[in-house]
Amino acid sequence: MSKIDDAVTQDQHKIGTEIGVSDWITVDQKMIDQFATVTHDEQWIHVDPARAAAETPFGGTIAHGFLSLSLASRFAYECLPVYEGQVMGINYGFNKIRFLAPVKSGSRLRGRFVLRDIKKRSATEVQRETGLSIEIEGNDTPALVAEWLSLSIFE
């Protein structure tokens, strides 16, 4: 059996189960401001704390939805397996992303992963579909939920 077949066999029984929960990370105003600068999305609800406090129901600034989503890679490094013989992992895309709750500046986020599917794509690739929920500490509603596709590449 090949290393790719081993990887698929190793995780097929985990389909439908939680495969990891990351550590918390704080999304502070500095991170929000840096993201705004890099993406050229400097809308005031993200970068003007005084105006956001006065004119929004959030009580201050909120993180960009795409900032929360971009943290998925960091969370995945902590939670998703690297298989024997795997030489790299590649983000393949998303089937679905929904932003459900605003992330206020100073909030802590973490990623929760559920394996939805795993299959051999080719002689060098395994595709994994993972359910991702980015949770906000102290909030019942997650910041976002997504169906994330990734590829594990083997030699």
PDB file of C-alpha atoms in Angstrom:
ATOM      1  CA  MET A   1       0.000   0.000   0.000  1.00  0.00           C
ATOM      2  CA  SER A   2       1.322   3.493  -0.875  1.00  0.00           C
ATOM      3  CA  LYS A   3       1.757   6.360   1.574  1.00  0.00           C
ATOM      4  CA  ILE A   4      -1.211   8.079  -0.065  1.00  0.00           C
ATOM      5  CA  ASP A   5      -3.396   5.018   0.430  1.00  0.00           C
ATOM      6  CA  ASP A   6      -2.157   4.829   4.028  1.00  0.00           C
ATOM      7  CA  ALA A   7      -3.127   8.483   4.630  1.00  0.00           C
ATOM      8  CA  VAL A   8      -6.625   7.981   3.262  1.00  0.00           C
ATOM      9  CA  THR A   9      -7.115   4.722   5.161  1.00  0.00           C
ATOM     10  CA  GLN A  10      -5.752   6.302   8.344  1.00  0.00           C
ATOM     11  CA  ASP A  11      -8.407   9.048   8.312  1.00  0.00           C
ATOM     12  CA  GLN A  12     -11.470   7.535   6.607  1.00  0.00           C
ATOM     13  CA  HIS A  13     -12.807   6.302   9.944  1.00  0.00           C
ATOM     14  CA  LYS A  14     -12.570   9.897  11.274  1.00  0.00           C
ATOM     15  CA  ILE A  15     -15.073  11.314   8.765  1.00  0.00           C
ATOM     16  CA  GLY A  16     -17.746  13.186  10.691  1.00  0.00           C
ATOM     17  CA  THR A  17     -15.606  13.608  13.805  1.00  0.00           C
ATOM     18  CA  GLU A  18     -13.710  16.512  15.292  1.00  0.00           C
ATOM     19  CA  ILE A  19     -10.037  16.334  14.393  1.00  0.00           C
ATOM     20  CA  GLY A  20      -8.741  19.356  16.249  1.00  0.00           C
ATOM     21  CA  VAL A  21      -9.292  22.564  18.175  1.00  0.00           C
ATOM     22  CA  SER A  22      -6.602  25.227  18.058  1.00  0.00           C
ATOM     23  CA  ASP A  23      -5.317  27.519  20.750  1.00  0.00           C
ATOM     24  CA  TRP A  24      -6.906  30.961  21.154  1.00  0.00           C
ATOM     25  CA  ILE A  25      -5.457  34.019  19.402  1.00  0.00           C
ATOM     26  CA  THR A  26      -6.309  37.625  20.258  1.00  0.00           C
ATOM     27  CA  VAL A  27      -7.477  39.842  17.416  1.00  0.00           C
ATOM     28  CA  ASP A  28      -6.481  43.283  18.651  1.00  0.00           C
ATOM     29  CA  GLN A  29      -6.657  46.699  17.010  1.00  0.00           C
ATOM     30  CA  LYS A  30      -3.040  46.511  15.866  1.00  0.00           C
ATOM     31  CA  MET A  31      -3.775  43.287  13.944  1.00  0.00           C
ATOM     32  CA  ILE A  32      -6.941  44.813  12.448  1.00  0.00           C
ATOM     33  CA  ASP A  33      -5.055  47.968  11.397  1.00  0.00           C
ATOM     34  CA  GLN A  34      -2.251  45.931   9.812  1.00  0.00           C
ATOM     35  CA  PHE A  35      -4.750  43.815   7.886  1.00  0.00           C
ATOM     36  CA  ALA A  36      -6.542  46.982   6.720  1.00  0.00           C
ATOM     37  CA  THR A  37      -3.264  48.419   5.458  1.00  0.00           C
ATOM     38  CA  VAL A  38      -2.228  45.272   3.615  1.00  0.00           C
ATOM     39  CA  THR A  39      -5.635  44.746   1.968  1.00  0.00           C
ATOM     40  CA  HIS A  40      -6.420  48.439   1.383  1.00  0.00           C
ATOM     41  CA  ASP A  41      -9.719  47.911   3.197  1.00  0.00           C
ATOM     42  CA  GLU A  42      -9.616  50.793   5.646  1.00  0.00           C
ATOM     43  CA  GLN A  43     -13.360  51.167   6.195  1.00  0.00           C
ATOM     44  CA  TRP A  44     -13.962  53.123   9.406  1.00  0.00           C
ATOM     45  CA  ILE A  45     -15.797  50.268  11.163  1.00  0.00           C
ATOM     46  CA  HIS A  46     -12.403  48.537  11.262  1.00  0.00           C
ATOM     47  CA  VAL A  47      -9.919  51.361  11.843  1.00  0.00           C
ATOM     48  CA  ASP A  48     -11.672  54.237  13.643  1.00  0.00           C
ATOM     49  CA  PRO A  49     -12.362  53.147  17.247  1.00  0.00           C
ATOM     50  CA  ALA A  50     -14.014  56.433  18.284  1.00  0.00           C
ATOM     51  CA  ARG A  51     -16.402  56.552  15.338  1.00  0.00           C
ATOM     52  CA  ALA A  52     -17.139  52.811  15.545  1.00  0.00           C
ATOM     53  CA  ALA A  53     -17.973  53.208  19.253  1.00  0.00           C
ATOM     54  CA  ALA A  54     -20.307  56.125  18.513  1.00  0.00           C
ATOM     55  CA  GLU A  55     -21.969  54.944  15.296  1.00  0.00           C
ATOM     56  CA  THR A  56     -22.187  51.133  15.395  1.00  0.00           C
ATOM     57  CA  PRO A  57     -23.979  48.657  17.639  1.00  0.00           C
ATOM     58  CA  PHE A  58     -20.634  46.896  18.273  1.00  0.00           C
ATOM     59  CA  GLY A  59     -19.238  49.355  20.822  1.00  0.00           C
ATOM     60  CA  GLY A  60     -16.016  49.715  18.876  1.00  0.00           C
ATOM     61  CA  THR A  61     -14.212  48.425  15.847  1.00  0.00           C
ATOM     62  CA  ILE A  62     -14.668  44.970  14.375  1.00  0.00           C
ATOM     63  CA  ALA A  63     -12.243  42.779  12.453  1.00  0.00           C
ATOM     64  CA  HIS A  64     -12.631  42.218   8.746  1.00  0.00           C
ATOM     65  CA  GLY A  65     -14.395  38.944   7.957  1.00  0.00           C
ATOM     66  CA  PHE A  66     -11.467  38.064   5.714  1.00  0.00           C
ATOM     67  CA  LEU A  67      -9.056  38.665   8.600  1.00  0.00           C
ATOM     68  CA  SER A  68     -10.910  36.057  10.649  1.00  0.00           C
ATOM     69  CA  LEU A  69     -10.896  33.699   7.663  1.00  0.00           C
ATOM     70  CA  SER A  70      -7.180  34.272   7.037  1.00  0.00           C
ATOM     71  CA  LEU A  71      -6.426  32.953  10.528  1.00  0.00           C
ATOM     72  CA  ALA A  72      -7.693  29.541   9.382  1.00  0.00           C
ATOM     73  CA  SER A  73      -4.201  28.678   8.124  1.00  0.00           C
ATOM     74  CA  ARG A  74      -2.677  29.402  11.505  1.00  0.00           C
ATOM     75  CA  PHE A  75      -5.310  27.267  13.225  1.00  0.00           C
ATOM     76  CA  ALA A  76      -4.809  24.446  10.719  1.00  0.00           C
ATOM     77  CA  TYR A  77      -1.070  24.259  11.463  1.00  0.00           C
ATOM     78  CA  GLU A  78      -2.009  23.321  15.025  1.00  0.00           C
ATOM     79  CA  CYS A  79      -4.766  20.851  14.193  1.00  0.00           C
ATOM     80  CA  LEU A  80      -4.543  19.131  10.828  1.00  0.00           C
ATOM     81  CA  PRO A  81      -2.323  16.101  10.384  1.00  0.00           C
ATOM     82  CA  VAL A  82       0.747  15.977   8.192  1.00  0.00           C
ATOM     83  CA  TYR A  83       0.952  12.499   6.738  1.00  0.00           C
ATOM     84  CA  GLU A  84       4.038  10.352   6.418  1.00  0.00           C
ATOM     85  CA  GLY A  85       5.538  11.106   3.023  1.00  0.00           C
ATOM     86  CA  GLN A  86       3.631  14.378   2.605  1.00  0.00           C
ATOM     87  CA  VAL A  87       5.904  17.091   1.198  1.00  0.00           C
ATOM     88  CA  MET A  88       3.461  20.010   1.285  1.00  0.00           C
ATOM     89  CA  GLY A  89      -0.084  21.064   1.924  1.00  0.00           C
ATOM     90  CA  ILE A  90      -2.013  23.351  -0.411  1.00  0.00           C
ATOM     91  CA  ASN A  91      -5.143  25.396   0.155  1.00  0.00           C
ATOM     92  CA  TYR A  92      -7.509  24.202  -2.589  1.00  0.00           C
ATOM     93  CA  GLY A  93     -10.440  26.504  -1.810  1.00  0.00           C
ATOM     94  CA  PHE A  94     -13.829  26.566  -0.155  1.00  0.00           C
ATOM     95  CA  ASN A  95     -17.205  25.126  -1.014  1.00  0.00           C
ATOM     96  CA  LYS A  96     -18.959  27.494   1.371  1.00  0.00           C
ATOM     97  CA  ILE A  97     -18.106  30.329   3.745  1.00  0.00           C
ATOM     98  CA  ARG A  98     -20.558  32.155   5.988  1.00  0.00           C
ATOM     99  CA  PHE A  99     -19.689  35.067   8.279  1.00  0.00           C
ATOM    100  CA  LEU A 100     -22.076  34.710  11.226  1.00  0.00           C
ATOM    101  CA  ALA A 101     -20.949  37.103  13.967  1.00  0.00           C
ATOM    102  CA  PRO A 102     -18.775  40.222  14.166  1.00  0.00           C
ATOM    103  CA  VAL A 103     -15.381  39.922  15.817  1.00  0.00           C
ATOM    104  CA  LYS A 104     -14.888  42.896  18.119  1.00  0.00           C
ATOM    105  CA  SER A 105     -11.390  44.254  18.586  1.00  0.00           C
ATOM    106  CA  GLY A 106      -9.794  42.454  21.516  1.00  0.00           C
ATOM    107  CA  SER A 107     -11.733  39.222  20.948  1.00  0.00           C
ATOM    108  CA  ARG A 108     -10.068  35.837  21.090  1.00  0.00           C
ATOM    109  CA  LEU A 109     -10.620  33.343  18.269  1.00  0.00           C
ATOM    110  CA  ARG A 110      -9.851  29.669  17.754  1.00  0.00           C
ATOM    111  CA  GLY A 111     -10.459  27.142  15.005  1.00  0.00           C
ATOM    112  CA  ARG A 112     -12.442  23.924  15.344  1.00  0.00           C
ATOM    113  CA  PHE A 113     -12.079  21.299  12.614  1.00  0.00           C
ATOM    114  CA  VAL A 114     -14.317  18.373  11.632  1.00  0.00           C
ATOM    115  CA  LEU A 115     -13.231  15.973   8.885  1.00  0.00           C
ATOM    116  CA  ARG A 116     -15.986  15.793   6.252  1.00  0.00           C
ATOM    117  CA  ASP A 117     -14.278  13.761   3.544  1.00  0.00           C
ATOM    118  CA  ILE A 118     -10.907  12.454   2.437  1.00  0.00           C
ATOM    119  CA  LYS A 119     -10.022  10.885  -0.883  1.00  0.00           C
ATOM    120  CA  LYS A 120      -7.154  10.072  -3.166  1.00  0.00           C
ATOM    121  CA  ARG A 121      -7.134  12.470  -6.144  1.00  0.00           C
ATOM    122  CA  SER A 122      -4.101  11.153  -7.985  1.00  0.00           C
ATOM    123  CA  ALA A 123      -0.890   9.237  -7.489  1.00  0.00           C
ATOM    124  CA  THR A 124       0.531  12.243  -5.584  1.00  0.00           C
ATOM    125  CA  GLU A 125      -2.498  14.017  -4.052  1.00  0.00           C
ATOM    126  CA  VAL A 126      -4.975  13.496  -1.231  1.00  0.00           C
ATOM    127  CA  GLN A 127      -7.922  15.883  -0.992  1.00  0.00           C
ATOM    128  CA  ARG A 128      -9.435  16.629   2.383  1.00  0.00           C
ATOM    129  CA  GLU A 129     -12.711  18.470   3.035  1.00  0.00           C
ATOM    130  CA  THR A 130     -12.795  19.950   6.502  1.00  0.00           C
ATOM    131  CA  GLY A 131     -15.610  21.697   8.312  1.00  0.00           C
ATOM    132  CA  LEU A 132     -14.165  24.793   9.944  1.00  0.00           C
ATOM    133  CA  SER A 133     -15.754  26.864  12.657  1.00  0.00           C
ATOM    134  CA  ILE A 134     -13.897  29.924  13.913  1.00  0.00           C
ATOM    135  CA  GLU A 135     -15.179  30.486  17.409  1.00  0.00           C
ATOM    136  CA  ILE A 136     -15.268  33.705  19.423  1.00  0.00           C
ATOM    137  CA  GLU A 137     -14.464  33.201  23.097  1.00  0.00           C
ATOM    138  CA  GLY A 138     -17.602  33.751  25.180  1.00  0.00           C
ATOM    139  CA  ASN A 139     -19.948  33.852  22.178  1.00  0.00           C
ATOM    140  CA  ASP A 140     -22.344  31.035  21.242  1.00  0.00           C
ATOM    141  CA  THR A 141     -22.321  32.069  17.568  1.00  0.00           C
ATOM    142  CA  PRO A 142     -19.057  31.502  15.690  1.00  0.00           C
ATOM    143  CA  ALA A 143     -17.414  34.262  13.683  1.00  0.00           C
ATOM    144  CA  LEU A 144     -17.653  32.038  10.624  1.00  0.00           C
ATOM    145  CA  VAL A 145     -18.232  28.545   9.355  1.00  0.00           C
ATOM    146  CA  ALA A 146     -16.713  27.114   6.195  1.00  0.00           C
ATOM    147  CA  GLU A 147     -16.241  23.982   4.124  1.00  0.00           C
ATOM    148  CA  TRP A 148     -12.508  24.040   3.408  1.00  0.00           C
ATOM    149  CA  LEU A 149     -10.720  21.964   0.768  1.00  0.00           C
ATOM    150  CA  SER A 150      -7.020  21.190   1.020  1.00  0.00           C
ATOM    151  CA  LEU A 151      -4.557  19.003  -0.819  1.00  0.00           C
ATOM    152  CA  SER A 152      -1.776  16.945   0.706  1.00  0.00           C
ATOM    153  CA  ILE A 153       0.994  16.477  -1.841  1.00  0.00           C
ATOM    154  CA  PHE A 154       3.277  13.429  -1.772  1.00  0.00           C
ATOM    155  CA  GLU A 155       6.439  12.694  -3.746  1.00  0.00           C
TER     156      GLU A 155
END
